[in-house]
Amino acid sequence: MDAITQPPIIRLHPEDGVVIARQVLPPGTSVAPGVTTSARIPAGHKVAVVPHVKGEPVRRYGQIIGFATEAILPGQWVHTHNLAMGDFARDYAWGVDARPTEPVPVPATFLGLRRADGRVATRNYIGIVTSVNCSAHVAELIAQAFRRNPLTGEDPLAAWPNVDGVVALTHKTGCGMTEGEPLRLLRRTLGGFARHANFSHVIAIGLGCEVNQIGGLLEEQRLSGRLRNMYIQEMGGTRKTVQAGIDFVKEVLEEANRVRRETVPASELCVALQCGGSDGYSGITANPALGAASDLVVRHGGTVILSESPETYGAEHLLTRRAVSREVGQKLVDIMHWWEEYTAREGAEMNANPSPGNKAGGLTTILEKSLGAMAKAGTTNLVDVVRYAEPVTAKGFVFMDTPGYDPVGATGQVAGGANLLCFTTGRGSVFGCKPTPSIKLATNTPMYQRMEDDMDVNCGTILTGEESVQQVGERIFRLMLATASGQRTKSESFDFGAAEFAPWVLGATM
Amino acid sequence: MDAITQPPIIRLHPEDGVVIARQVLPPGTSVAPGVTTSARIPAGHKVAVVPHVKGEPVRRYGQIIGFATEAILPGQWVHTHNLAMGDFARDYAWGVDARPTEPVPVPATFLGLRRADGRVATRNYIGIVTSVNCSAHVAELIAQAFRRNPLTGEDPLAAWPNVDGVVALTHKTGCGMTEGEPLRLLRRTLGGFARHANFSHVIAIGLGCEVNQIGGLLEEQRLSGRLRNMYIQEMGGTRKTVQAGIDFVKEVLEEANRVRRETVPASELCVALQCGGSDGYSGITANPALGAASDLVVRHGGTVILSESPETYGAEHLLTRRAVSREVGQKLVDIMHWWEEYTAREGAEMNANPSPGNKAGGLTTILEKSLGAMAKAGTTNLVDVVRYAEPVTAKGFVFMDTPGYDPVGATGQVAGGANLLCFTTGRGSVFGCKPTPSIKLATNTPMYQRMEDDMDVNCGTILTGEESVQQVGERIFRLMLATASGQRTKSESFDFGAAEFAPWVLGATM
Ligand SMILES: [Ca+2]
Ligand SMILES: [Ca+2]
Ligand SMILES: [Ca+2]
Ligand SMILES: [Ca+2]
Ligand SMILES: [Ca+2]
């Protein structure tokens, strides 16, 4: 694309009063109809396109990033000299920005797998959950018996084309741990996977003497009857348990294969939002584009799950304003307090303040910095807040408390029931989260081209001016529907998604 | 074996003043030459075989478990009514029980693999270490390309018979973590594996943007030049990195295969001691038998590593008495204080006091309870104390600080350089720890028979009276030599040992 024809700015949201300079803009550059820059604007920085009176909120991503500390005219540079958070951080302003979501006139559909209980799956796997690391290898051996041979192409599941595979979900914990929240959290995670709609059948394998007893897991997670349970010690060791596991899978393959895809409304989408390996472009390309797609998901009646609590920290006031009730907002505030205690106890630190480097790059306030990640969730109301790995049942924009670290965060989201995951990355992440397909969104074209085997969408076109944020958002939404209908993602082509199962490890290892 | 001919008691160590009732002993049962029980002795309880004056130490496992609170005559029941710890717990008595180790007249040998740097390996693997979970699946895909097909038996390494395999060491951490001890500990662990003698060649694979940068790992662990490093982001994604990894392995296979086993002294053994899934027999069969074998290893000039700090807690006074210096003893005491802080911070509790159930089963003091696990290390001097995953360089009995949880503990021990691991289990554990072979010791015959596919040694013969503790100890020692010489363990026959790689997770996940 010819550099001359590129628009000089990026508009992140239709309602924004500022736009972002794509490169250094000399004074007199046209940035909106009838608006030209009144000074040199550094690359990545903000320029006003509408007038702001002193004290008026300034919006980016359609959301408040602070308040004008003096009158700002269209064409003026907006940064620390005329923009600040003011008393914003002291006022949760519960729900003041909540507003009805405008539904779409013609709801979209996809080809989903309707389960007997009414839930809709996007994939059809057989799962093996493990209570403890001590049963991990046995679970792997069972899954291995059904794995396509990468050299010969021989596929033990060839006769059951509607079965996507056998997934062993193994981890490093489950014993040498304290009861209480560390164990409950692990059980929520395992329970969430065990009842995930993308599994037709699930085996639970334990050793027998672990702290995380399968009996307790089943009871706490109300899973009795849903799973085939096996204890290695009871079965008489490795060989017999592996054989029993293989026999079980063979026994259920015919039934598992009997699913058929049917047309279902897009409201059945439950999309986990994730970013990892972020770069300076994340906040102006892939994340806002995913936010535009998230708004579409919600307008079509579906659910998006924002997480990564440390990246929301300091900007929770943005979300409390969008909360549908004070109760929902309060849950988020409580989570942020918990994080302060957790990190203090562990000798770590919560600090979301923009660094000098952030400021040089054009970020003025904490809100703006956090929005770089939070933009993935778009602009609709916050309808619910849940703990790590809790079932997500609300329709709309839901927040789940998780760390920012991708595998741990995504594991909580998939446990919560996400049947699709969208992952934005600037540096380039390779990621999967079986049984849920993971769509990877590149923030910039050079990385997209370098890692094309792994990237599903190039959002770098926003930077080059080939597409608007909204256009890329619509493209992502269409890919969500296609992926949910069975189209393979790049990460599925490499069989990603078992190694990345990573329940959050809380508490002491004894 | 005829029940009538079974000796009624178990002698755990030649120097013990008490023996253990194999079953309920009526008054008048002969328990030693010229000694008969003067009262009914419950099963698993202690009976004196020598006289003790008031205040005299009482020994079990050759070690002090407390002091006579009144005179004890041969044949008397020994329990809480006449045995207590007294002021023992307040006195570290640095080194008072240290004494010269009696070397064996004719040192044993095994067939080891002598590396260029002089170290001796017991296996010959090619390793893939990963800096972060984000590179786990790529590492797995490389290892998979060299895995024997369990269905067809096709072995991609058939032409290189001296290569034991390609091991991908993957984990769930490496990013979203704080620098400081959590990161240093992970790097010690990865560094210990990267330089393990049982690896001929090692690749290190990272994503590129993780907290645990490979550059920092190499520098901190002084590994520069030893490893082939790959960053997925630099290489251009999954396909190219996997191909480069496969190419590297193919490139080094010829050289890796060039090793030959040669006769080396048993002093080259470095044996990690581990127990898991313990039962009431652990402390009277497998653990003391392994202790007898440990004493042989040390008398032959080798090293044994005791760990599982929570199981030593409250009995550290036993080990400070056997420490070769006050400095070595002090390191152990410092570790126990660290554990008090760690568990308090995490809302867990250190409590080694015998429970009412323990007491009913015959355990009188903390020392005795902890010795149930510590007995694995035998009776020689404590020559060194190291932190988790630190290199073990001393010859003799070394303590390494680890949790009791098997995979996490063993991972630290193997990182420290253990070239053999012995694992006692009562309930029946299935375990491996590549690149180090793991010998499994059953505490009782019924479990051994039920899980014979997984168990290498039956120590239940001590309980049935077929063998003495010392006899089983000698049998274990001979199996150590055979295993170190290349004989496969049960767990190696099932390819255990990659899933169980589990670095200790300290600190917050962000
Ligand atoms: Ca992030
Ligand atoms: Ca993330
Ligand atoms: Ca071979
Ligand atoms: Ca233990
Ligand atoms: Ca253990």
PDB file of N, CA, C and O in Angstrom, chain A residues 378-425:
ATOM      1  N   GLY A 378     -14.483  -4.744  24.475  1.00  0.00           N
ATOM      2  CA  GLY A 378     -15.444  -3.820  23.889  1.00  0.00           C
ATOM      3  C   GLY A 378     -16.059  -2.886  24.908  1.00  0.00           C
ATOM      4  O   GLY A 378     -15.418  -2.562  25.928  1.00  0.00           O
ATOM      5  N   THR A 379     -17.317  -2.494  24.667  1.00  0.00           N
ATOM      6  CA  THR A 379     -17.895  -1.363  25.410  1.00  0.00           C
ATOM      7  C   THR A 379     -19.235  -1.672  26.062  1.00  0.00           C
ATOM      8  O   THR A 379     -19.899  -0.778  26.564  1.00  0.00           O
ATOM      9  N   THR A 380     -19.648  -2.926  26.073  1.00  0.00           N
ATOM     10  CA  THR A 380     -20.979  -3.217  26.636  1.00  0.00           C
ATOM     11  C   THR A 380     -20.916  -3.311  28.162  1.00  0.00           C
ATOM     12  O   THR A 380     -19.844  -3.234  28.767  1.00  0.00           O
ATOM     13  N   ASN A 381     -22.090  -3.488  28.753  1.00  0.00           N
ATOM     14  CA  ASN A 381     -22.203  -3.523  30.216  1.00  0.00           C
ATOM     15  C   ASN A 381     -21.483  -4.735  30.815  1.00  0.00           C
ATOM     16  O   ASN A 381     -21.469  -5.821  30.236  1.00  0.00           O
ATOM     17  N   LEU A 382     -20.954  -4.520  32.021  1.00  0.00           N
ATOM     18  CA  LEU A 382     -20.393  -5.630  32.793  1.00  0.00           C
ATOM     19  C   LEU A 382     -21.551  -6.335  33.495  1.00  0.00           C
ATOM     20  O   LEU A 382     -22.136  -5.794  34.439  1.00  0.00           O
ATOM     21  N   VAL A 383     -21.870  -7.541  33.026  1.00  0.00           N
ATOM     22  CA  VAL A 383     -23.089  -8.189  33.542  1.00  0.00           C
ATOM     23  C   VAL A 383     -22.816  -9.144  34.697  1.00  0.00           C
ATOM     24  O   VAL A 383     -23.717  -9.469  35.466  1.00  0.00           O
ATOM     25  N   ASP A 384     -21.558  -9.627  34.819  1.00  0.00           N
ATOM     26  CA  ASP A 384     -21.259 -10.531  35.937  1.00  0.00           C
ATOM     27  C   ASP A 384     -19.755 -10.574  36.178  1.00  0.00           C
ATOM     28  O   ASP A 384     -18.960 -10.279  35.276  1.00  0.00           O
ATOM     29  N   VAL A 385     -19.386 -10.933  37.401  1.00  0.00           N
ATOM     30  CA  VAL A 385     -17.984 -11.108  37.792  1.00  0.00           C
ATOM     31  C   VAL A 385     -17.899 -12.450  38.498  1.00  0.00           C
ATOM     32  O   VAL A 385     -18.683 -12.724  39.409  1.00  0.00           O
ATOM     33  N   VAL A 386     -16.985 -13.308  38.056  1.00  0.00           N
ATOM     34  CA  VAL A 386     -16.868 -14.644  38.672  1.00  0.00           C
ATOM     35  C   VAL A 386     -15.420 -14.895  39.093  1.00  0.00           C
ATOM     36  O   VAL A 386     -14.503 -14.236  38.621  1.00  0.00           O
ATOM     37  N   ARG A 387     -15.263 -15.838  39.993  1.00  0.00           N
ATOM     38  CA  ARG A 387     -13.927 -16.238  40.433  1.00  0.00           C
ATOM     39  C   ARG A 387     -13.293 -17.172  39.398  1.00  0.00           C
ATOM     40  O   ARG A 387     -13.956 -17.665  38.489  1.00  0.00           O
ATOM     41  N   TYR A 388     -12.020 -17.434  39.585  1.00  0.00           N
ATOM     42  CA  TYR A 388     -11.268 -18.300  38.682  1.00  0.00           C
ATOM     43  C   TYR A 388     -11.988 -19.631  38.481  1.00  0.00           C
ATOM     44  O   TYR A 388     -12.339 -20.316  39.438  1.00  0.00           O
ATOM     45  N   ALA A 389     -12.232 -19.984  37.231  1.00  0.00           N
ATOM     46  CA  ALA A 389     -12.765 -21.294  36.844  1.00  0.00           C
ATOM     47  C   ALA A 389     -14.222 -21.520  37.234  1.00  0.00           C
ATOM     48  O   ALA A 389     -14.734 -22.629  37.087  1.00  0.00           O
ATOM     49  N   GLU A 390     -14.885 -20.482  37.722  1.00  0.00           N
ATOM     50  CA  GLU A 390     -16.319 -20.631  38.014  1.00  0.00           C
ATOM     51  C   GLU A 390     -17.124 -20.671  36.714  1.00  0.00           C
ATOM     52  O   GLU A 390     -16.761 -20.011  35.740  1.00  0.00           O
ATOM     53  N   PRO A 391     -18.240 -21.392  36.729  1.00  0.00           N
ATOM     54  CA  PRO A 391     -19.069 -21.441  35.521  1.00  0.00           C
ATOM     55  C   PRO A 391     -19.559 -20.040  35.134  1.00  0.00           C
ATOM     56  O   PRO A 391     -20.016 -19.290  35.988  1.00  0.00           O
ATOM     57  N   VAL A 392     -19.433 -19.710  33.853  1.00  0.00           N
ATOM     58  CA  VAL A 392     -19.950 -18.447  33.334  1.00  0.00           C
ATOM     59  C   VAL A 392     -21.327 -18.748  32.747  1.00  0.00           C
ATOM     60  O   VAL A 392     -21.449 -19.518  31.790  1.00  0.00           O
ATOM     61  N   THR A 393     -22.367 -18.164  33.346  1.00  0.00           N
ATOM     62  CA  THR A 393     -23.723 -18.482  32.896  1.00  0.00           C
ATOM     63  C   THR A 393     -24.431 -17.271  32.296  1.00  0.00           C
ATOM     64  O   THR A 393     -25.385 -17.423  31.548  1.00  0.00           O
ATOM     65  N   ALA A 394     -23.952 -16.051  32.617  1.00  0.00           N
ATOM     66  CA  ALA A 394     -24.620 -14.843  32.120  1.00  0.00           C
ATOM     67  C   ALA A 394     -24.343 -14.649  30.631  1.00  0.00           C
ATOM     68  O   ALA A 394     -23.336 -15.116  30.108  1.00  0.00           O
ATOM     69  N   LYS A 395     -25.244 -13.985  29.956  1.00  0.00           N
ATOM     70  CA  LYS A 395     -25.014 -13.551  28.577  1.00  0.00           C
ATOM     71  C   LYS A 395     -24.541 -12.101  28.626  1.00  0.00           C
ATOM     72  O   LYS A 395     -25.096 -11.296  29.379  1.00  0.00           O
ATOM     73  N   GLY A 396     -23.555 -11.785  27.803  1.00  0.00           N
ATOM     74  CA  GLY A 396     -23.016 -10.432  27.801  1.00  0.00           C
ATOM     75  C   GLY A 396     -21.541 -10.438  28.185  1.00  0.00           C
ATOM     76  O   GLY A 396     -20.863 -11.461  28.053  1.00  0.00           O
ATOM     77  N   PHE A 397     -21.063  -9.310  28.675  1.00  0.00           N
ATOM     78  CA  PHE A 397     -19.652  -9.152  29.023  1.00  0.00           C
ATOM     79  C   PHE A 397     -19.445  -9.533  30.482  1.00  0.00           C
ATOM     80  O   PHE A 397     -19.983  -8.902  31.390  1.00  0.00           O
ATOM     81  N   VAL A 398     -18.649 -10.577  30.713  1.00  0.00           N
ATOM     82  CA  VAL A 398     -18.401 -11.119  32.051  1.00  0.00           C
ATOM     83  C   VAL A 398     -16.914 -10.982  32.366  1.00  0.00           C
ATOM     84  O   VAL A 398     -16.064 -11.179  31.492  1.00  0.00           O
ATOM     85  N   PHE A 399     -16.597 -10.645  33.600  1.00  0.00           N
ATOM     86  CA  PHE A 399     -15.203 -10.621  34.040  1.00  0.00           C
ATOM     87  C   PHE A 399     -14.933 -11.846  34.897  1.00  0.00           C
ATOM     88  O   PHE A 399     -15.696 -12.157  35.804  1.00  0.00           O
ATOM     89  N   MET A 400     -13.825 -12.570  34.594  1.00  0.00           N
ATOM     90  CA  MET A 400     -13.381 -13.674  35.451  1.00  0.00           C
ATOM     91  C   MET A 400     -12.015 -13.338  36.021  1.00  0.00           C
ATOM     92  O   MET A 400     -11.099 -12.967  35.286  1.00  0.00           O
ATOM     93  N   ASP A 401     -11.870 -13.505  37.330  1.00  0.00           N
ATOM     94  CA  ASP A 401     -10.588 -13.251  37.993  1.00  0.00           C
ATOM     95  C   ASP A 401      -9.566 -14.314  37.599  1.00  0.00           C
ATOM     96  O   ASP A 401      -9.745 -15.496  37.905  1.00  0.00           O
ATOM     97  N   THR A 402      -8.525 -13.907  36.911  1.00  0.00           N
ATOM     98  CA  THR A 402      -7.403 -14.824  36.622  1.00  0.00           C
ATOM     99  C   THR A 402      -6.110 -14.015  36.608  1.00  0.00           C
ATOM    100  O   THR A 402      -6.139 -12.798  36.443  1.00  0.00           O
ATOM    101  N   PRO A 403      -4.963 -14.691  36.737  1.00  0.00           N
ATOM    102  CA  PRO A 403      -3.692 -14.022  36.450  1.00  0.00           C
ATOM    103  C   PRO A 403      -3.647 -13.619  34.971  1.00  0.00           C
ATOM    104  O   PRO A 403      -4.438 -14.115  34.159  1.00  0.00           O
ATOM    105  N   GLY A 404      -2.687 -12.767  34.627  1.00  0.00           N
ATOM    106  CA  GLY A 404      -2.497 -12.377  33.231  1.00  0.00           C
ATOM    107  C   GLY A 404      -1.794 -13.450  32.411  1.00  0.00           C
ATOM    108  O   GLY A 404      -1.971 -13.522  31.187  1.00  0.00           O
ATOM    109  N   TYR A 405      -1.011 -14.274  33.087  1.00  0.00           N
ATOM    110  CA  TYR A 405      -0.204 -15.327  32.431  1.00  0.00           C
ATOM    111  C   TYR A 405      -1.115 -16.220  31.585  1.00  0.00           C
ATOM    112  O   TYR A 405      -2.058 -16.835  32.094  1.00  0.00           O
ATOM    113  N   ASP A 406      -0.819 -16.302  30.302  1.00  0.00           N
ATOM    114  CA  ASP A 406      -1.767 -16.866  29.330  1.00  0.00           C
ATOM    115  C   ASP A 406      -2.293 -18.263  29.660  1.00  0.00           C
ATOM    116  O   ASP A 406      -3.499 -18.463  29.704  1.00  0.00           O
ATOM    117  N   PRO A 407      -1.410 -19.264  29.848  1.00  0.00           N
ATOM    118  CA  PRO A 407      -1.976 -20.608  30.041  1.00  0.00           C
ATOM    119  C   PRO A 407      -2.837 -20.701  31.287  1.00  0.00           C
ATOM    120  O   PRO A 407      -3.890 -21.355  31.276  1.00  0.00           O
ATOM    121  N   VAL A 408      -2.416 -20.044  32.361  1.00  0.00           N
ATOM    122  CA  VAL A 408      -3.184 -20.099  33.611  1.00  0.00           C
ATOM    123  C   VAL A 408      -4.510 -19.348  33.456  1.00  0.00           C
ATOM    124  O   VAL A 408      -5.567 -19.818  33.886  1.00  0.00           O
ATOM    125  N   GLY A 409      -4.464 -18.191  32.808  1.00  0.00           N
ATOM    126  CA  GLY A 409      -5.683 -17.423  32.591  1.00  0.00           C
ATOM    127  C   GLY A 409      -6.654 -18.168  31.689  1.00  0.00           C
ATOM    128  O   GLY A 409      -7.836 -18.311  32.003  1.00  0.00           O
ATOM    129  N   ALA A 410      -6.169 -18.667  30.566  1.00  0.00           N
ATOM    130  CA  ALA A 410      -7.040 -19.352  29.608  1.00  0.00           C
ATOM    131  C   ALA A 410      -7.625 -20.625  30.217  1.00  0.00           C
ATOM    132  O   ALA A 410      -8.777 -20.980  29.949  1.00  0.00           O
ATOM    133  N   THR A 411      -6.845 -21.308  31.055  1.00  0.00           N
ATOM    134  CA  THR A 411      -7.353 -22.525  31.696  1.00  0.00           C
ATOM    135  C   THR A 411      -8.568 -22.199  32.557  1.00  0.00           C
ATOM    136  O   THR A 411      -9.565 -22.930  32.541  1.00  0.00           O
ATOM    137  N   GLY A 412      -8.508 -21.090  33.293  1.00  0.00           N
ATOM    138  CA  GLY A 412      -9.664 -20.668  34.080  1.00  0.00           C
ATOM    139  C   GLY A 412     -10.862 -20.339  33.193  1.00  0.00           C
ATOM    140  O   GLY A 412     -11.999 -20.711  33.499  1.00  0.00           O
ATOM    141  N   GLN A 413     -10.593 -19.657  32.066  1.00  0.00           N
ATOM    142  CA  GLN A 413     -11.690 -19.249  31.176  1.00  0.00           C
ATOM    143  C   GLN A 413     -12.362 -20.461  30.522  1.00  0.00           C
ATOM    144  O   GLN A 413     -13.586 -20.517  30.413  1.00  0.00           O
ATOM    145  N   VAL A 414     -11.559 -21.424  30.094  1.00  0.00           N
ATOM    146  CA  VAL A 414     -12.137 -22.614  29.456  1.00  0.00           C
ATOM    147  C   VAL A 414     -12.888 -23.438  30.512  1.00  0.00           C
ATOM    148  O   VAL A 414     -13.970 -23.964  30.245  1.00  0.00           O
ATOM    149  N   ALA A 415     -12.331 -23.503  31.717  1.00  0.00           N
ATOM    150  CA  ALA A 415     -13.050 -24.181  32.800  1.00  0.00           C
ATOM    151  C   ALA A 415     -14.404 -23.517  33.026  1.00  0.00           C
ATOM    152  O   ALA A 415     -15.387 -24.181  33.353  1.00  0.00           O
ATOM    153  N   GLY A 416     -14.462 -22.211  32.842  1.00  0.00           N
ATOM    154  CA  GLY A 416     -15.718 -21.474  33.008  1.00  0.00           C
ATOM    155  C   GLY A 416     -16.728 -21.745  31.915  1.00  0.00           C
ATOM    156  O   GLY A 416     -17.871 -21.319  32.008  1.00  0.00           O
ATOM    157  N   GLY A 417     -16.289 -22.424  30.850  1.00  0.00           N
ATOM    158  CA  GLY A 417     -17.217 -22.820  29.800  1.00  0.00           C
ATOM    159  C   GLY A 417     -16.977 -22.174  28.444  1.00  0.00           C
ATOM    160  O   GLY A 417     -17.752 -22.407  27.512  1.00  0.00           O
ATOM    161  N   ALA A 418     -15.911 -21.395  28.294  1.00  0.00           N
ATOM    162  CA  ALA A 418     -15.639 -20.757  26.991  1.00  0.00           C
ATOM    163  C   ALA A 418     -15.572 -21.827  25.905  1.00  0.00           C
ATOM    164  O   ALA A 418     -14.859 -22.816  26.046  1.00  0.00           O
ATOM    165  N   ASN A 419     -16.324 -21.611  24.811  1.00  0.00           N
ATOM    166  CA  ASN A 419     -16.255 -22.578  23.710  1.00  0.00           C
ATOM    167  C   ASN A 419     -15.471 -22.018  22.516  1.00  0.00           C
ATOM    168  O   ASN A 419     -15.401 -22.637  21.454  1.00  0.00           O
ATOM    169  N   LEU A 420     -14.830 -20.865  22.741  1.00  0.00           N
ATOM    170  CA  LEU A 420     -13.970 -20.243  21.739  1.00  0.00           C
ATOM    171  C   LEU A 420     -13.019 -19.335  22.503  1.00  0.00           C
ATOM    172  O   LEU A 420     -13.396 -18.801  23.543  1.00  0.00           O
ATOM    173  N   LEU A 421     -11.800 -19.175  22.009  1.00  0.00           N
ATOM    174  CA  LEU A 421     -10.859 -18.251  22.651  1.00  0.00           C
ATOM    175  C   LEU A 421     -10.202 -17.413  21.573  1.00  0.00           C
ATOM    176  O   LEU A 421      -9.853 -17.923  20.506  1.00  0.00           O
ATOM    177  N   CYS A 422     -10.078 -16.098  21.848  1.00  0.00           N
ATOM    178  CA  CYS A 422      -9.379 -15.200  20.925  1.00  0.00           C
ATOM    179  C   CYS A 422      -8.184 -14.611  21.640  1.00  0.00           C
ATOM    180  O   CYS A 422      -8.323 -14.055  22.733  1.00  0.00           O
ATOM    181  N   PHE A 423      -7.024 -14.718  21.030  1.00  0.00           N
ATOM    182  CA  PHE A 423      -5.745 -14.438  21.680  1.00  0.00           C
ATOM    183  C   PHE A 423      -4.999 -13.432  20.816  1.00  0.00           C
ATOM    184  O   PHE A 423      -4.599 -13.745  19.705  1.00  0.00           O
ATOM    185  N   THR A 424      -4.835 -12.207  21.342  1.00  0.00           N
ATOM    186  CA  THR A 424      -4.073 -11.212  20.590  1.00  0.00           C
ATOM    187  C   THR A 424      -2.608 -11.261  21.018  1.00  0.00           C
ATOM    188  O   THR A 424      -2.293 -11.455  22.187  1.00  0.00           O
ATOM    189  N   THR A 425      -1.719 -11.094  20.056  1.00  0.00           N
ATOM    190  CA  THR A 425      -0.295 -11.155  20.381  1.00  0.00           C
ATOM    191  C   THR A 425       0.518 -10.275  19.451  1.00  0.00           C
ATOM    192  O   THR A 425       0.236 -10.210  18.252  1.00  0.00           O
TER     193      THR A 425
END
